Amino acid sequence: MMGVPPLRILLYGLGPIGLGIADIVLQRGYEVVGAVDSDPAKAGRPLRDLLPAAPANLAVVPAIADMRDAGIDVVIHSTQSHLQAVLPQLLPLLGAGWNVISTCEELSFPWSAHPQDAARLDAAARTHGARVLGTGVNPGFIMDLLPVILTMPCREVTGITVTRVVDAGRRRLPLQRKVGAGLTAEEFAAGVAAGRIAHVGLPESAAMIAAALGWAPQAIEESIAPVIGSDGAVRGLHQVCRSGSIVLDLTMAIGMDDPRDEIRIAGAPPVHAVIAGGVQGDLATCAIVANTIPRLPAAAPGLLTALDLPPGVARSPRVPSV
């Protein structure tokens, strides 16, 4: 009996996360048939310069218009965090009938904050028989999907509080910059005001939880404060999002001594779960995207969220010994 051909993957965005996903994609046996990145330092180079396991005959191209028709099954999109910035990138992909998994945080549940853009993406995907999904570790799992799953044993739920504490010193440099590590308090405040300093996605997570539980949408409030070290410099941020009885509390700072992911569900019965040390976000985002690939093509066309797909699992090519 003939085997099923591997899914053909296009890589769109070759930053640290995009390349991390690509590494798993190749390990899983998918066929990488193209790579797009507008960075002049990457465009035109052999993909193997950036990804040693990549096919030898592929070069990075600067735009989708430069792609040859390679019968693409899934596009792995990893460029920016804000939906309006990536909308011009996503629409042509859907117009070509290609399925898309994106790490864009605001795409994880855009129906609340960006209803018009969400409707436009949904219509484009349905028209061309494609699927588009925003996912990752946060948003996409730790502070939204996982709390929703943990309500399964509850007869009723009256509130959800998720606390995530991340030692940013163990994360990639771009993330450390995004949380303001190393700035003065004044520079931090200016960065928050300009929208440069923040974790993107907490409102999307709150809206996703509310939708999953069938709760009416509530006003969303966010606060961002610096975490100050003993030397007076900013170590990171403390960001809280509140929406009715949903509280999402995120600290990302260098040198945190109690990193963890903690979920408290008020209900009958109550649920309290702690992941000691917390889930390593960069590695987890790459794995979540890769683990989503085989489930996406079977879903109904349209704009999807993590709530729309069955639970994924890590299909390791190595079977652990017992």
Coordinates of C-alpha atoms in Angstrom, one line a residue:
M1 CA 0.0 0.0 0.0
M2 CA 1.4 3.4 -1.0
G3 CA 2.2 5.8 1.8
V4 CA 0.5 9.2 2.1
P5 CA 2.8 11.9 0.6
P6 CA 4.1 14.3 3.2
L7 CA 2.4 17.7 3.5
R8 CA 4.1 20.5 1.6
I9 CA 5.1 23.4 3.8
L10 CA 5.9 27.1 2.9
L11 CA 7.8 29.0 5.6
Y12 CA 6.8 32.7 5.8
G13 CA 9.1 34.5 8.2
L14 CA 12.5 33.2 9.2
G15 CA 13.1 34.8 12.6
P16 CA 14.0 32.7 15.7
I17 CA 10.5 31.3 16.1
G18 CA 10.0 30.7 12.4
L19 CA 13.3 28.8 12.2
G20 CA 12.5 26.9 15.4
I21 CA 9.2 25.7 13.8
A22 CA 10.9 24.9 10.6
D23 CA 13.4 22.7 12.4
I24 CA 10.6 20.6 13.9
V25 CA 8.8 20.5 10.5
L26 CA 11.8 19.0 8.9
Q27 CA 12.3 16.5 11.7
R28 CA 8.7 15.4 11.4
G29 CA 9.2 14.5 7.7
Y30 CA 7.2 17.3 6.1
E31 CA 8.4 18.7 2.7
V32 CA 9.5 22.3 2.8
V33 CA 8.9 23.7 -0.7
G34 CA 9.5 27.4 -0.2
A35 CA 10.7 30.1 2.2
V36 CA 9.7 33.8 2.3
D37 CA 11.4 36.6 4.2
S38 CA 11.6 40.3 3.3
D39 CA 14.8 40.9 5.3
P40 CA 17.5 41.8 2.8
A41 CA 20.0 39.9 4.9
K42 CA 18.1 36.7 4.2
A43 CA 16.3 37.1 0.9
G44 CA 18.2 35.6 -2.0
R45 CA 20.3 33.3 0.2
P46 CA 20.1 29.5 0.2
L47 CA 17.7 28.4 2.9
R48 CA 20.4 26.0 4.1
D49 CA 22.4 29.0 5.3
L50 CA 19.7 29.6 7.9
L51 CA 18.4 26.0 8.3
P52 CA 21.1 23.4 7.7
A53 CA 18.6 20.5 7.3
A54 CA 16.6 22.3 4.5
P55 CA 16.6 21.0 1.0
A56 CA 19.6 22.0 -1.0
N57 CA 17.8 23.6 -4.0
L58 CA 15.7 26.2 -2.1
A59 CA 16.5 29.9 -1.9
V60 CA 14.7 32.4 0.3
V61 CA 12.5 34.8 -1.7
P62 CA 11.5 38.3 -0.5
A63 CA 7.8 38.1 -1.3
I64 CA 5.0 35.7 -2.1
A65 CA 4.9 37.0 -5.7
D66 CA 8.3 35.4 -6.1
M67 CA 7.1 32.0 -5.1
R68 CA 6.8 29.3 -7.8
D69 CA 3.7 27.1 -7.7
A70 CA 4.7 24.3 -5.4
G71 CA 1.4 22.8 -4.4
I72 CA 1.5 24.2 -0.9
D73 CA -0.6 22.5 1.8
V74 CA 0.2 24.6 4.8
V75 CA 1.9 28.0 5.3
I76 CA 3.8 28.5 8.6
H77 CA 3.5 32.3 9.1
S78 CA 5.7 33.9 11.8
T79 CA 6.3 37.6 11.2
Q80 CA 4.5 40.2 13.5
S81 CA 2.2 40.3 16.5
H82 CA -0.5 42.8 15.4
L83 CA -3.3 41.7 13.0
Q84 CA -3.5 44.9 10.9
A85 CA 0.2 44.5 10.2
V86 CA -0.1 41.0 8.9
L87 CA -3.5 41.3 7.1
P88 CA -1.8 42.2 3.8
Q89 CA 0.4 39.1 4.2
L90 CA -2.4 36.7 5.1
L91 CA -5.0 37.6 2.5
P92 CA -2.9 36.6 -0.6
L93 CA -2.1 33.3 1.1
L94 CA -5.8 32.6 1.6
G95 CA -6.5 33.9 -1.9
A96 CA -4.2 31.2 -3.3
G97 CA -6.2 28.6 -1.3
W98 CA -3.4 27.8 1.1
N99 CA -4.0 26.9 4.7
V100 CA -2.2 29.1 7.2
I101 CA -0.9 28.7 10.8
S102 CA 0.3 32.0 12.2
T103 CA 2.0 33.0 15.4
C104 CA 0.4 36.5 15.2
E105 CA -0.9 36.9 18.7
E106 CA -3.9 39.1 17.7
L107 CA -5.0 36.4 15.2
S108 CA -5.6 33.9 18.0
F109 CA -9.1 35.3 18.7
P110 CA -9.6 38.4 16.6
W111 CA -13.4 38.5 16.7
S112 CA -13.6 40.7 19.8
A113 CA -11.0 43.4 19.1
H114 CA -10.9 43.3 15.3
P115 CA -14.3 42.1 14.1
Q116 CA -14.1 43.6 10.6
D117 CA -10.7 42.1 9.9
A118 CA -11.8 38.8 11.3
A119 CA -14.8 38.7 9.1
R120 CA -12.7 39.6 6.1
L121 CA -10.2 36.8 6.8
D122 CA -13.0 34.3 7.4
A123 CA -14.7 35.2 4.2
A124 CA -11.5 34.9 2.2
A125 CA -10.7 31.5 3.7
R126 CA -14.2 30.2 3.1
T127 CA -14.3 31.5 -0.5
H128 CA -11.0 29.7 -1.4
G129 CA -11.4 26.6 0.7
A130 CA -8.6 27.5 3.1
R131 CA -8.1 27.6 6.8
V132 CA -6.3 30.2 8.9
L133 CA -5.4 29.9 12.6
G134 CA -3.4 32.0 15.0
T135 CA -1.8 30.0 17.8
G136 CA 1.2 29.6 20.0
V137 CA 1.9 29.2 23.7
N138 CA 0.4 32.5 24.9
P139 CA -2.0 33.2 23.4
G140 CA -3.1 29.9 22.1
F141 CA -2.6 27.5 25.0
I142 CA -1.3 28.4 28.6
M143 CA -3.6 31.3 29.4
D144 CA -6.7 30.4 27.4
L145 CA -7.0 26.9 25.9
L146 CA -5.5 25.1 28.9
P147 CA -7.8 26.8 31.5
V148 CA -10.8 26.0 29.3
I149 CA -9.8 22.3 29.2
L150 CA -9.4 22.3 33.0
T151 CA -13.1 23.3 33.4
M152 CA -14.1 19.9 32.1
P153 CA -14.6 18.4 35.6
C154 CA -16.6 21.4 36.8
R155 CA -20.4 21.4 37.2
E156 CA -20.2 25.2 37.1
V157 CA -17.5 27.9 36.8
T158 CA -17.7 31.3 38.4
G159 CA -14.3 32.6 37.7
I160 CA -10.9 31.9 36.2
T161 CA -7.5 33.3 37.3
V162 CA -4.3 32.5 35.4
T163 CA -0.9 33.5 36.7
R164 CA 2.1 33.2 34.4
V165 CA 5.6 34.1 35.8
V166 CA 8.4 33.9 33.2
D167 CA 12.1 34.3 33.7
A168 CA 12.8 36.4 30.6
G169 CA 16.5 35.9 31.1
R170 CA 16.0 32.4 29.7
R171 CA 14.2 33.6 26.6
R172 CA 15.3 35.1 23.3
L173 CA 16.7 38.6 23.1
P174 CA 13.7 40.1 21.1
L175 CA 11.3 39.0 23.9
Q176 CA 13.6 40.6 26.5
R177 CA 13.4 43.9 24.6
K178 CA 9.6 43.6 24.2
V179 CA 9.2 43.5 28.0
G180 CA 11.5 46.4 28.5
A181 CA 14.4 44.7 30.2
G182 CA 17.3 47.0 30.8
L183 CA 15.4 50.3 30.4
T184 CA 15.0 53.0 32.9
A185 CA 11.5 53.5 34.4
E186 CA 11.1 56.6 32.2
E187 CA 12.1 54.7 29.1
F188 CA 9.7 51.9 30.0
A189 CA 6.8 54.3 30.5
A190 CA 7.5 55.9 27.1
G191 CA 7.7 52.5 25.4
V192 CA 4.4 51.5 26.9
A193 CA 2.8 54.7 25.7
A194 CA 4.1 54.1 22.2
G195 CA 3.0 50.5 22.2
R196 CA 6.5 49.1 22.0
I197 CA 6.6 47.6 25.4
A198 CA 3.8 45.0 26.1
H199 CA 2.9 41.4 25.8
V200 CA 0.4 41.1 23.0
G201 CA -2.5 38.7 23.3
L202 CA -4.0 38.9 26.8
P203 CA -7.3 40.5 25.6
E204 CA -7.6 37.8 23.0
S205 CA -7.1 35.1 25.6
A206 CA -9.8 36.6 27.9
A207 CA -12.2 36.8 25.0
M208 CA -11.4 33.2 24.0
I209 CA -12.1 31.9 27.5
A210 CA -15.4 33.8 27.7
A211 CA -16.5 32.5 24.3
A212 CA -15.7 28.9 25.2
L213 CA -17.7 29.1 28.5
G214 CA -20.6 30.9 26.8
W215 CA -20.2 34.0 28.9
A216 CA -21.4 37.3 27.6
P217 CA -18.5 39.6 26.6
Q218 CA -17.4 42.0 29.3
A219 CA -15.2 45.1 29.1
I220 CA -11.5 44.3 29.1
E221 CA -9.1 46.3 31.2
E222 CA -5.3 46.0 31.0
S223 CA -2.5 47.5 33.1
I224 CA 1.2 47.4 32.6
A225 CA 3.8 48.2 35.2
P226 CA 7.6 47.7 35.3
V227 CA 9.4 45.2 37.4
I228 CA 12.3 47.1 38.9
G229 CA 15.6 45.5 40.0
S230 CA 17.7 46.4 43.0
D231 CA 19.9 48.5 40.7
G232 CA 16.9 50.6 39.7
A233 CA 16.8 49.2 36.1
V234 CA 13.7 47.6 34.6
R235 CA 13.9 43.8 34.6
G236 CA 10.6 43.3 32.7
L237 CA 6.9 43.9 33.0
H238 CA 3.9 42.9 35.1
Q239 CA 0.8 43.0 32.9
V240 CA -2.8 42.2 34.1
C241 CA -5.9 41.8 32.0
R242 CA -9.3 41.7 33.6
S243 CA -12.6 40.9 31.9
G244 CA -15.5 40.2 34.3
S245 CA -14.5 37.3 36.4
I246 CA -11.5 36.4 34.2
V247 CA -8.1 37.6 35.5
L248 CA -4.9 37.0 33.5
D249 CA -1.8 38.0 35.4
L250 CA 1.5 37.9 33.5
T251 CA 5.0 38.7 34.8
M252 CA 7.9 38.5 32.3
A253 CA 11.2 39.7 33.8
I254 CA 14.8 38.7 34.0
G255 CA 15.8 36.8 37.2
M256 CA 12.3 35.7 38.4
D257 CA 12.9 33.1 41.2
D258 CA 9.5 31.4 41.0
P259 CA 8.6 30.9 37.4
R260 CA 5.4 29.0 37.0
D261 CA 2.0 28.6 35.2
E262 CA -0.8 28.6 37.7
I263 CA -4.5 28.2 36.9
R264 CA -7.3 28.6 39.5
I265 CA -10.8 27.9 38.5
A266 CA -13.5 29.0 40.9
G267 CA -16.5 26.6 40.6
A268 CA -17.9 23.3 41.7
P269 CA -15.6 21.6 42.2
P270 CA -12.8 24.2 42.2
V271 CA -9.6 23.4 40.3
H272 CA -6.1 24.5 41.1
A273 CA -3.2 23.5 38.8
V274 CA 0.5 24.6 38.9
I275 CA 3.2 23.8 36.3
A276 CA 6.3 24.3 38.3
G277 CA 9.0 26.2 36.4
G278 CA 6.4 27.2 33.7
V279 CA 6.3 26.1 30.1
Q280 CA 9.3 27.4 28.1
G281 CA 7.5 29.7 25.7
D282 CA 9.8 29.7 22.7
L283 CA 10.1 25.9 22.5
A284 CA 6.4 25.5 23.2
T285 CA 5.3 27.9 20.6
C286 CA 7.3 26.1 17.9
A287 CA 6.0 22.7 19.1
I288 CA 2.4 23.9 19.3
V289 CA 2.5 25.2 15.7
A290 CA 4.2 22.0 14.4
N291 CA 1.7 19.8 16.3
T292 CA -1.2 21.7 14.7
I293 CA -0.1 21.0 11.1
P294 CA -1.7 17.5 10.7
R295 CA -5.0 18.7 12.2
L296 CA -5.5 21.8 10.1
P297 CA -6.4 20.4 6.6
A298 CA -9.2 18.3 8.0
A299 CA -11.0 21.3 9.6
A300 CA -13.8 23.2 7.9
P301 CA -12.6 26.2 5.9
G302 CA -12.6 29.6 7.6
L303 CA -11.0 31.6 10.3
L304 CA -10.3 29.1 13.2
T305 CA -9.2 29.4 16.8
A306 CA -7.6 26.9 19.1
L307 CA -11.1 26.0 20.3
D308 CA -12.1 24.7 16.9
L309 CA -9.5 21.9 16.6
P310 CA -9.3 18.6 18.5
P311 CA -6.5 18.4 21.0
G312 CA -3.1 17.9 19.5
V313 CA -0.3 15.6 20.6
A314 CA 3.5 15.5 20.1
R315 CA 4.2 12.9 17.5
S316 CA 7.9 12.3 18.2
P317 CA 9.8 10.3 15.6
R318 CA 11.7 8.6 18.4
V319 CA 9.9 6.1 20.6
P320 CA 11.1 6.3 24.2
S321 CA 12.5 3.1 25.7
V322 CA 10.7 1.7 28.7

